[in-house]
mmCIF file of C-alpha atoms in Angstrom:
data_model
loop_
_atom_site.group_PDB
_atom_site.id
_atom_site.type_symbol
_atom_site.label_atom_id
_atom_site.label_comp_id
_atom_site.label_asym_id
_atom_site.label_seq_id
_atom_site.Cartn_x
_atom_site.Cartn_y
_atom_site.Cartn_z
ATOM 1 C CA UNK L 100 29.728 52.543 31.535
ATOM 2 C CA UNK L 101 28.234 55.790 32.805
ATOM 3 C CA UNK L 102 24.725 56.030 34.225
ATOM 4 C CA UNK L 103 23.217 59.325 32.983
ATOM 5 C CA UNK L 104 20.940 61.076 35.479
ATOM 6 C CA UNK L 105 18.953 64.246 34.876
ATOM 7 C CA UNK L 106 18.137 66.504 37.830
ATOM 8 C CA UNK L 107 15.503 69.215 37.453
ATOM 9 C CA UNK L 108 13.050 71.292 39.410
ATOM 10 C CA UNK L 109 9.466 70.896 38.236
ATOM 11 C CA UNK L 110 8.545 74.301 36.829
ATOM 12 C CA UNK L 111 5.255 75.894 35.816
ATOM 13 C CA UNK L 112 6.089 75.588 32.116
ATOM 14 C CA UNK L 113 6.491 71.833 32.581
ATOM 15 C CA UNK L 114 3.162 71.626 34.410
ATOM 16 C CA UNK L 115 1.439 73.577 31.630
ATOM 17 C CA UNK L 116 2.944 71.215 29.057
ATOM 18 C CA UNK L 117 1.492 68.120 30.720
ATOM 19 C CA UNK L 118 -1.908 69.839 30.913
ATOM 20 C CA UNK L 119 -1.818 70.606 27.209
ATOM 21 C CA UNK L 120 -1.694 74.334 27.886
ATOM 22 C CA UNK L 121 1.657 74.894 26.182
ATOM 23 C CA UNK L 122 1.176 75.318 22.460
ATOM 24 C CA UNK L 123 3.676 73.289 20.475
ATOM 25 C CA UNK L 124 5.952 72.540 23.402
ATOM 26 C CA UNK L 125 6.868 69.783 25.822
ATOM 27 C CA UNK L 126 8.349 72.059 28.454
ATOM 28 C CA UNK L 127 12.040 72.104 29.445
ATOM 29 C CA UNK L 128 12.094 68.668 31.080
ATOM 30 C CA UNK L 129 10.004 67.049 28.363
ATOM 31 C CA UNK L 130 12.324 68.442 25.698
ATOM 32 C CA UNK L 131 15.384 67.140 27.515
ATOM 33 C CA UNK L 132 14.163 63.548 27.917
ATOM 34 C CA UNK L 133 12.891 63.507 24.334
ATOM 35 C CA UNK L 134 16.193 64.642 22.839
ATOM 36 C CA UNK L 135 18.640 62.941 25.181
ATOM 37 C CA UNK L 136 18.799 59.555 26.868
ATOM 38 C CA UNK L 137 18.797 59.240 30.654
ATOM 39 C CA UNK L 138 18.638 56.221 32.919
ATOM 40 C CA UNK L 139 17.052 58.260 35.696
ATOM 41 C CA UNK L 140 15.185 61.542 35.924
ATOM 42 C CA UNK L 141 15.222 63.115 39.375
ATOM 43 C CA UNK L 142 12.424 65.627 39.907
ATOM 44 C CA UNK L 143 12.546 68.155 42.721
ATOM 45 C CA UNK L 144 9.141 69.669 43.292
ATOM 46 C CA UNK L 145 7.342 71.988 45.681
ATOM 47 C CA UNK L 146 4.035 71.531 43.861
ATOM 48 C CA UNK L 147 1.044 69.687 45.305
ATOM 49 C CA UNK L 148 0.977 65.884 45.155
ATOM 50 C CA UNK L 149 -1.795 65.761 42.542
ATOM 51 C CA UNK L 150 0.180 67.959 40.152
ATOM 52 C CA UNK L 151 3.338 65.922 40.736
ATOM 53 C CA UNK L 152 1.592 62.599 40.075
ATOM 54 C CA UNK L 153 -0.051 63.855 36.898
ATOM 55 C CA UNK L 154 3.235 65.197 35.586
ATOM 56 C CA UNK L 155 5.118 61.979 36.305
ATOM 57 C CA UNK L 156 2.482 59.940 34.449
ATOM 58 C CA UNK L 157 2.783 62.291 31.493
ATOM 59 C CA UNK L 158 6.597 62.212 31.540
ATOM 60 C CA UNK L 159 6.626 58.410 31.476
ATOM 61 C CA UNK L 160 4.999 58.583 28.060
ATOM 62 C CA UNK L 161 8.007 60.530 26.767
ATOM 63 C CA UNK L 162 10.845 58.574 28.352
ATOM 64 C CA UNK L 163 11.662 55.090 29.600
ATOM 65 C CA UNK L 164 13.900 56.553 32.308
ATOM 66 C CA UNK L 165 13.136 55.666 35.908
ATOM 67 C CA UNK L 166 11.679 58.711 37.623
ATOM 68 C CA UNK L 167 12.688 59.617 41.167
ATOM 69 C CA UNK L 168 10.670 62.363 42.811
ATOM 70 C CA UNK L 169 11.546 64.372 45.897
ATOM 71 C CA UNK L 170 8.871 66.624 47.309
ATOM 72 C CA UNK L 171 10.550 69.733 48.675
ATOM 73 C CA UNK L 172 8.940 72.147 51.104
ATOM 74 C CA UNK L 173 10.140 75.679 50.438
ATOM 75 C CA UNK L 174 9.020 78.807 52.261
ATOM 76 C CA UNK L 175 9.408 80.575 48.916
ATOM 77 C CA UNK L 176 10.635 79.775 45.380
ATOM 78 C CA UNK L 177 13.564 82.184 45.725
ATOM 79 C CA UNK L 178 14.829 81.059 49.151
ATOM 80 C CA UNK L 179 18.409 80.413 48.073
ATOM 81 C CA UNK L 180 19.545 78.661 51.254
ATOM 82 C CA UNK L 181 16.592 76.272 51.305
ATOM 83 C CA UNK L 182 16.995 75.527 47.602
ATOM 84 C CA UNK L 183 20.703 74.796 48.014
ATOM 85 C CA UNK L 184 20.136 72.443 50.950
ATOM 86 C CA UNK L 185 17.315 70.634 49.131
ATOM 87 C CA UNK L 186 19.294 70.156 45.926
ATOM 88 C CA UNK L 187 22.430 69.014 47.740
ATOM 89 C CA UNK L 188 20.447 66.576 49.898
ATOM 90 C CA UNK L 189 18.628 65.160 46.863
ATOM 91 C CA UNK L 190 21.882 64.516 45.027
ATOM 92 C CA UNK L 191 23.346 62.768 48.053
ATOM 93 C CA UNK L 192 20.207 60.630 48.399
ATOM 94 C CA UNK L 193 20.524 59.523 44.779
ATOM 95 C CA UNK L 194 24.188 58.644 45.270
ATOM 96 C CA UNK L 195 23.301 56.573 48.322
ATOM 97 C CA UNK L 196 20.285 54.972 46.638
ATOM 98 C CA UNK L 197 22.043 53.883 43.451
ATOM 99 C CA UNK L 198 25.437 53.012 44.957
ATOM 100 C CA UNK L 199 27.129 53.178 41.581
ATOM 101 C CA UNK L 200 30.517 54.692 40.841
ATOM 102 C CA UNK L 201 29.945 55.937 37.310
ATOM 103 C CA UNK L 202 27.027 58.295 37.772
ATOM 104 C CA UNK L 203 26.930 61.090 35.226
ATOM 105 C CA UNK L 204 24.877 64.009 36.480
ATOM 106 C CA UNK L 205 23.111 66.590 34.349
ATOM 107 C CA UNK L 206 21.452 69.614 35.959
ATOM 108 C CA UNK L 207 18.683 71.353 34.007
ATOM 109 C CA UNK L 208 18.831 75.137 34.362
ATOM 110 C CA UNK L 209 15.616 76.070 32.562
ATOM 111 C CA UNK L 210 12.832 74.817 34.868
ATOM 112 C CA UNK L 211 12.110 76.702 38.074
ATOM 113 C CA UNK L 212 13.295 80.068 39.351
ATOM 114 C CA UNK L 213 16.598 81.884 38.709
ATOM 115 C CA UNK L 214 17.622 81.004 42.274
ATOM 116 C CA UNK L 215 17.193 77.319 41.462
ATOM 117 C CA UNK L 216 19.320 77.669 38.322
ATOM 118 C CA UNK L 217 22.005 79.498 40.304
ATOM 119 C CA UNK L 218 22.182 76.674 42.826
ATOM 120 C CA UNK L 219 22.593 74.080 40.071
ATOM 121 C CA UNK L 220 25.513 76.085 38.673
ATOM 122 C CA UNK L 221 27.211 76.342 42.064
ATOM 123 C CA UNK L 222 26.781 72.632 42.773
ATOM 124 C CA UNK L 223 27.969 71.614 39.301
ATOM 125 C CA UNK L 224 31.104 73.717 39.627
ATOM 126 C CA UNK L 225 31.969 72.676 43.177
ATOM 127 C CA UNK L 226 30.889 69.610 45.173
ATOM 128 C CA UNK L 227 28.762 67.790 42.571
ATOM 129 C CA UNK L 228 30.424 68.030 39.125
ATOM 130 C CA UNK L 229 27.783 67.849 36.419
ATOM 131 C CA UNK L 230 26.818 68.840 32.909
ATOM 132 C CA UNK L 231 24.532 71.861 32.709
ATOM 133 C CA UNK L 232 21.810 72.089 30.086
ATOM 134 C CA UNK L 233 19.088 74.505 29.077
ATOM 135 C CA UNK L 234 16.223 74.185 26.625
ATOM 136 C CA UNK L 235 13.804 76.331 24.691
ATOM 137 C CA UNK L 236 11.317 75.907 21.864
ATOM 138 C CA UNK L 237 13.479 78.063 19.603
ATOM 139 C CA UNK L 238 16.886 76.467 20.211
ATOM 140 C CA UNK L 239 16.041 73.041 21.593
ATOM 141 C CA UNK L 240 18.249 71.370 24.195
ATOM 142 C CA UNK L 241 21.844 72.488 24.503
ATOM 143 C CA UNK L 242 24.749 72.144 26.890
ATOM 144 C CA UNK L 243 25.671 75.279 28.812
ATOM 145 C CA UNK L 244 29.409 75.906 28.799
ATOM 146 C CA UNK L 245 30.641 78.037 31.688
ATOM 147 C CA UNK L 246 34.376 78.645 31.129
ATOM 148 C CA UNK L 247 35.339 79.006 34.764
ATOM 149 C CA UNK L 248 35.760 76.958 37.919
ATOM 150 C CA UNK L 249 34.032 78.482 40.930
ATOM 151 C CA UNK L 250 36.196 76.554 43.387
ATOM 152 C CA UNK L 251 39.387 77.761 41.695
ATOM 153 C CA UNK L 252 38.425 81.233 40.479
ATOM 154 C CA UNK L 253 35.849 82.509 42.941
ATOM 155 C CA UNK L 254 36.182 80.876 46.363
ATOM 156 C CA UNK L 255 39.853 81.841 46.944
ATOM 157 C CA UNK L 256 38.874 85.451 46.243
ATOM 158 C CA UNK L 257 36.078 85.177 48.805
ATOM 159 C CA UNK L 258 38.474 83.777 51.412
ATOM 160 C CA UNK L 259 40.923 86.604 50.729
ATOM 161 C CA UNK L 260 38.097 89.134 50.976
ATOM 162 C CA UNK L 261 37.000 87.671 54.315
ATOM 163 C CA UNK L 262 40.541 88.001 55.676
ATOM 164 C CA UNK L 263 40.673 91.644 54.569
ATOM 165 C CA UNK L 264 37.329 92.387 56.217
ATOM 166 C CA UNK L 265 38.459 90.925 59.530
ATOM 167 C CA UNK L 266 41.703 92.921 59.374
ATOM 168 C CA UNK L 267 39.794 96.156 58.744
ATOM 169 C CA UNK L 268 37.415 95.428 61.616
ATOM 170 C CA UNK L 269 40.272 94.970 64.083
ATOM 171 C CA UNK L 270 42.278 98.031 62.990
ATOM 172 C CA UNK L 271 42.345 100.812 65.568
ATOM 173 C CA UNK L 272 40.887 98.712 68.368
ATOM 174 C CA UNK L 273 42.226 98.885 71.933
ATOM 175 C CA UNK L 274 43.977 95.821 73.437
ATOM 176 C CA UNK L 275 41.553 92.922 73.688
ATOM 177 C CA UNK L 276 39.705 92.813 77.014
ATOM 178 C CA UNK L 277 40.161 89.654 79.152
ATOM 179 C CA UNK L 278 36.426 88.924 78.810
ATOM 180 C CA UNK L 279 36.890 88.140 75.135
ATOM 181 C CA UNK L 280 39.363 85.383 76.025
ATOM 182 C CA UNK L 281 36.406 83.358 77.289
ATOM 183 C CA UNK L 282 35.000 83.174 73.767
ATOM 184 C CA UNK L 283 36.743 80.181 72.244
ATOM 185 C CA UNK L 284 36.564 80.208 68.463
ATOM 186 C CA UNK L 285 38.437 79.335 65.268
ATOM 187 C CA UNK L 286 36.157 80.165 62.370
ATOM 188 C CA UNK L 287 36.355 83.391 60.401
ATOM 189 C CA UNK L 288 32.678 84.003 61.066
ATOM 190 C CA UNK L 289 33.305 84.107 64.824
ATOM 191 C CA UNK L 290 36.432 86.228 64.371
ATOM 192 C CA UNK L 291 34.252 88.729 62.553
ATOM 193 C CA UNK L 292 31.611 88.644 65.309
ATOM 194 C CA UNK L 293 34.210 89.176 68.051
ATOM 195 C CA UNK L 294 35.835 92.020 66.112
ATOM 196 C CA UNK L 295 32.470 93.754 65.768
ATOM 197 C CA UNK L 296 31.759 93.208 69.467
ATOM 198 C CA UNK L 297 35.106 94.740 70.454
ATOM 199 C CA UNK L 298 34.419 97.762 68.297
ATOM 200 C CA UNK L 299 30.903 98.238 69.689
ATOM 201 C CA UNK L 300 32.125 97.755 73.273
ATOM 202 C CA UNK L 301 33.961 101.073 72.966
ATOM 203 C CA UNK L 302 30.614 102.900 72.924
ATOM 204 C CA UNK L 303 27.849 103.236 75.494
ATOM 205 C CA UNK L 304 24.923 102.294 73.276
ATOM 206 C CA UNK L 305 22.204 99.609 73.494
ATOM 207 C CA UNK L 306 22.935 96.551 71.334
ATOM 208 C CA UNK L 307 20.520 93.822 70.257
ATOM 209 C CA UNK L 308 22.200 90.415 69.984
ATOM 210 C CA UNK L 309 20.220 87.866 68.005
ATOM 211 C CA UNK L 310 20.780 84.129 67.662
ATOM 212 C CA UNK L 311 19.394 80.704 68.430
ATOM 213 C CA UNK L 312 19.362 79.298 71.957
ATOM 214 C CA UNK L 313 22.757 78.007 73.059
ATOM 215 C CA UNK L 314 24.846 80.040 70.598
ATOM 216 C CA UNK L 315 26.535 82.170 73.273
ATOM 217 C CA UNK L 316 24.552 85.411 73.253
ATOM 218 C CA UNK L 317 24.876 85.843 77.040
ATOM 219 C CA UNK L 318 28.633 85.249 76.933
ATOM 220 C CA UNK L 319 29.038 87.797 74.164
ATOM 221 C CA UNK L 320 26.936 90.380 76.015
ATOM 222 C CA UNK L 321 29.408 90.420 78.924
#
């Protein structure tokens, strides 16, 4: 038997609903738990603790599902990388916490920012297969059907594009200098960096190399 789990970011519309500021509506999350049955509701939130606690109390009146809350610190609501890492980590925590094989994930696209919805789509179509839903006062709760597989349709194209970019970068370059042999690498990202460095080394111009400590900036500058 499957264990249905709803994942959602806590959005402003949801907060307004629990405060009674949303006329005739429960908010996206409230609608979802009212119309569909879930064993767990996993809330991702970058709101303050008081707002989170008040919302959870309100949500418990709508659903008997166990509520799991993860407070997420974001530098901004549209920081795609941070959102992706937070969502992925939260899903993995739930998997580890529940230790069940038949977990059925549902990701709610409506609450939060467009960046948050985009991350749910990517995760659902790649490393964390899940149902996608959206909700509105006008149309209620409905499953979102995306007739494509990102891992099959999109990622191979990206890999092919990366190969083409590296080939273009290395076209017309002189034989590789011995100094570049000291840079040991395998990834396409480093191949791209080395190709750019070889091209720039042909010119006598100042270059700013940025990167964290220990990433090889000094070696590359030689």
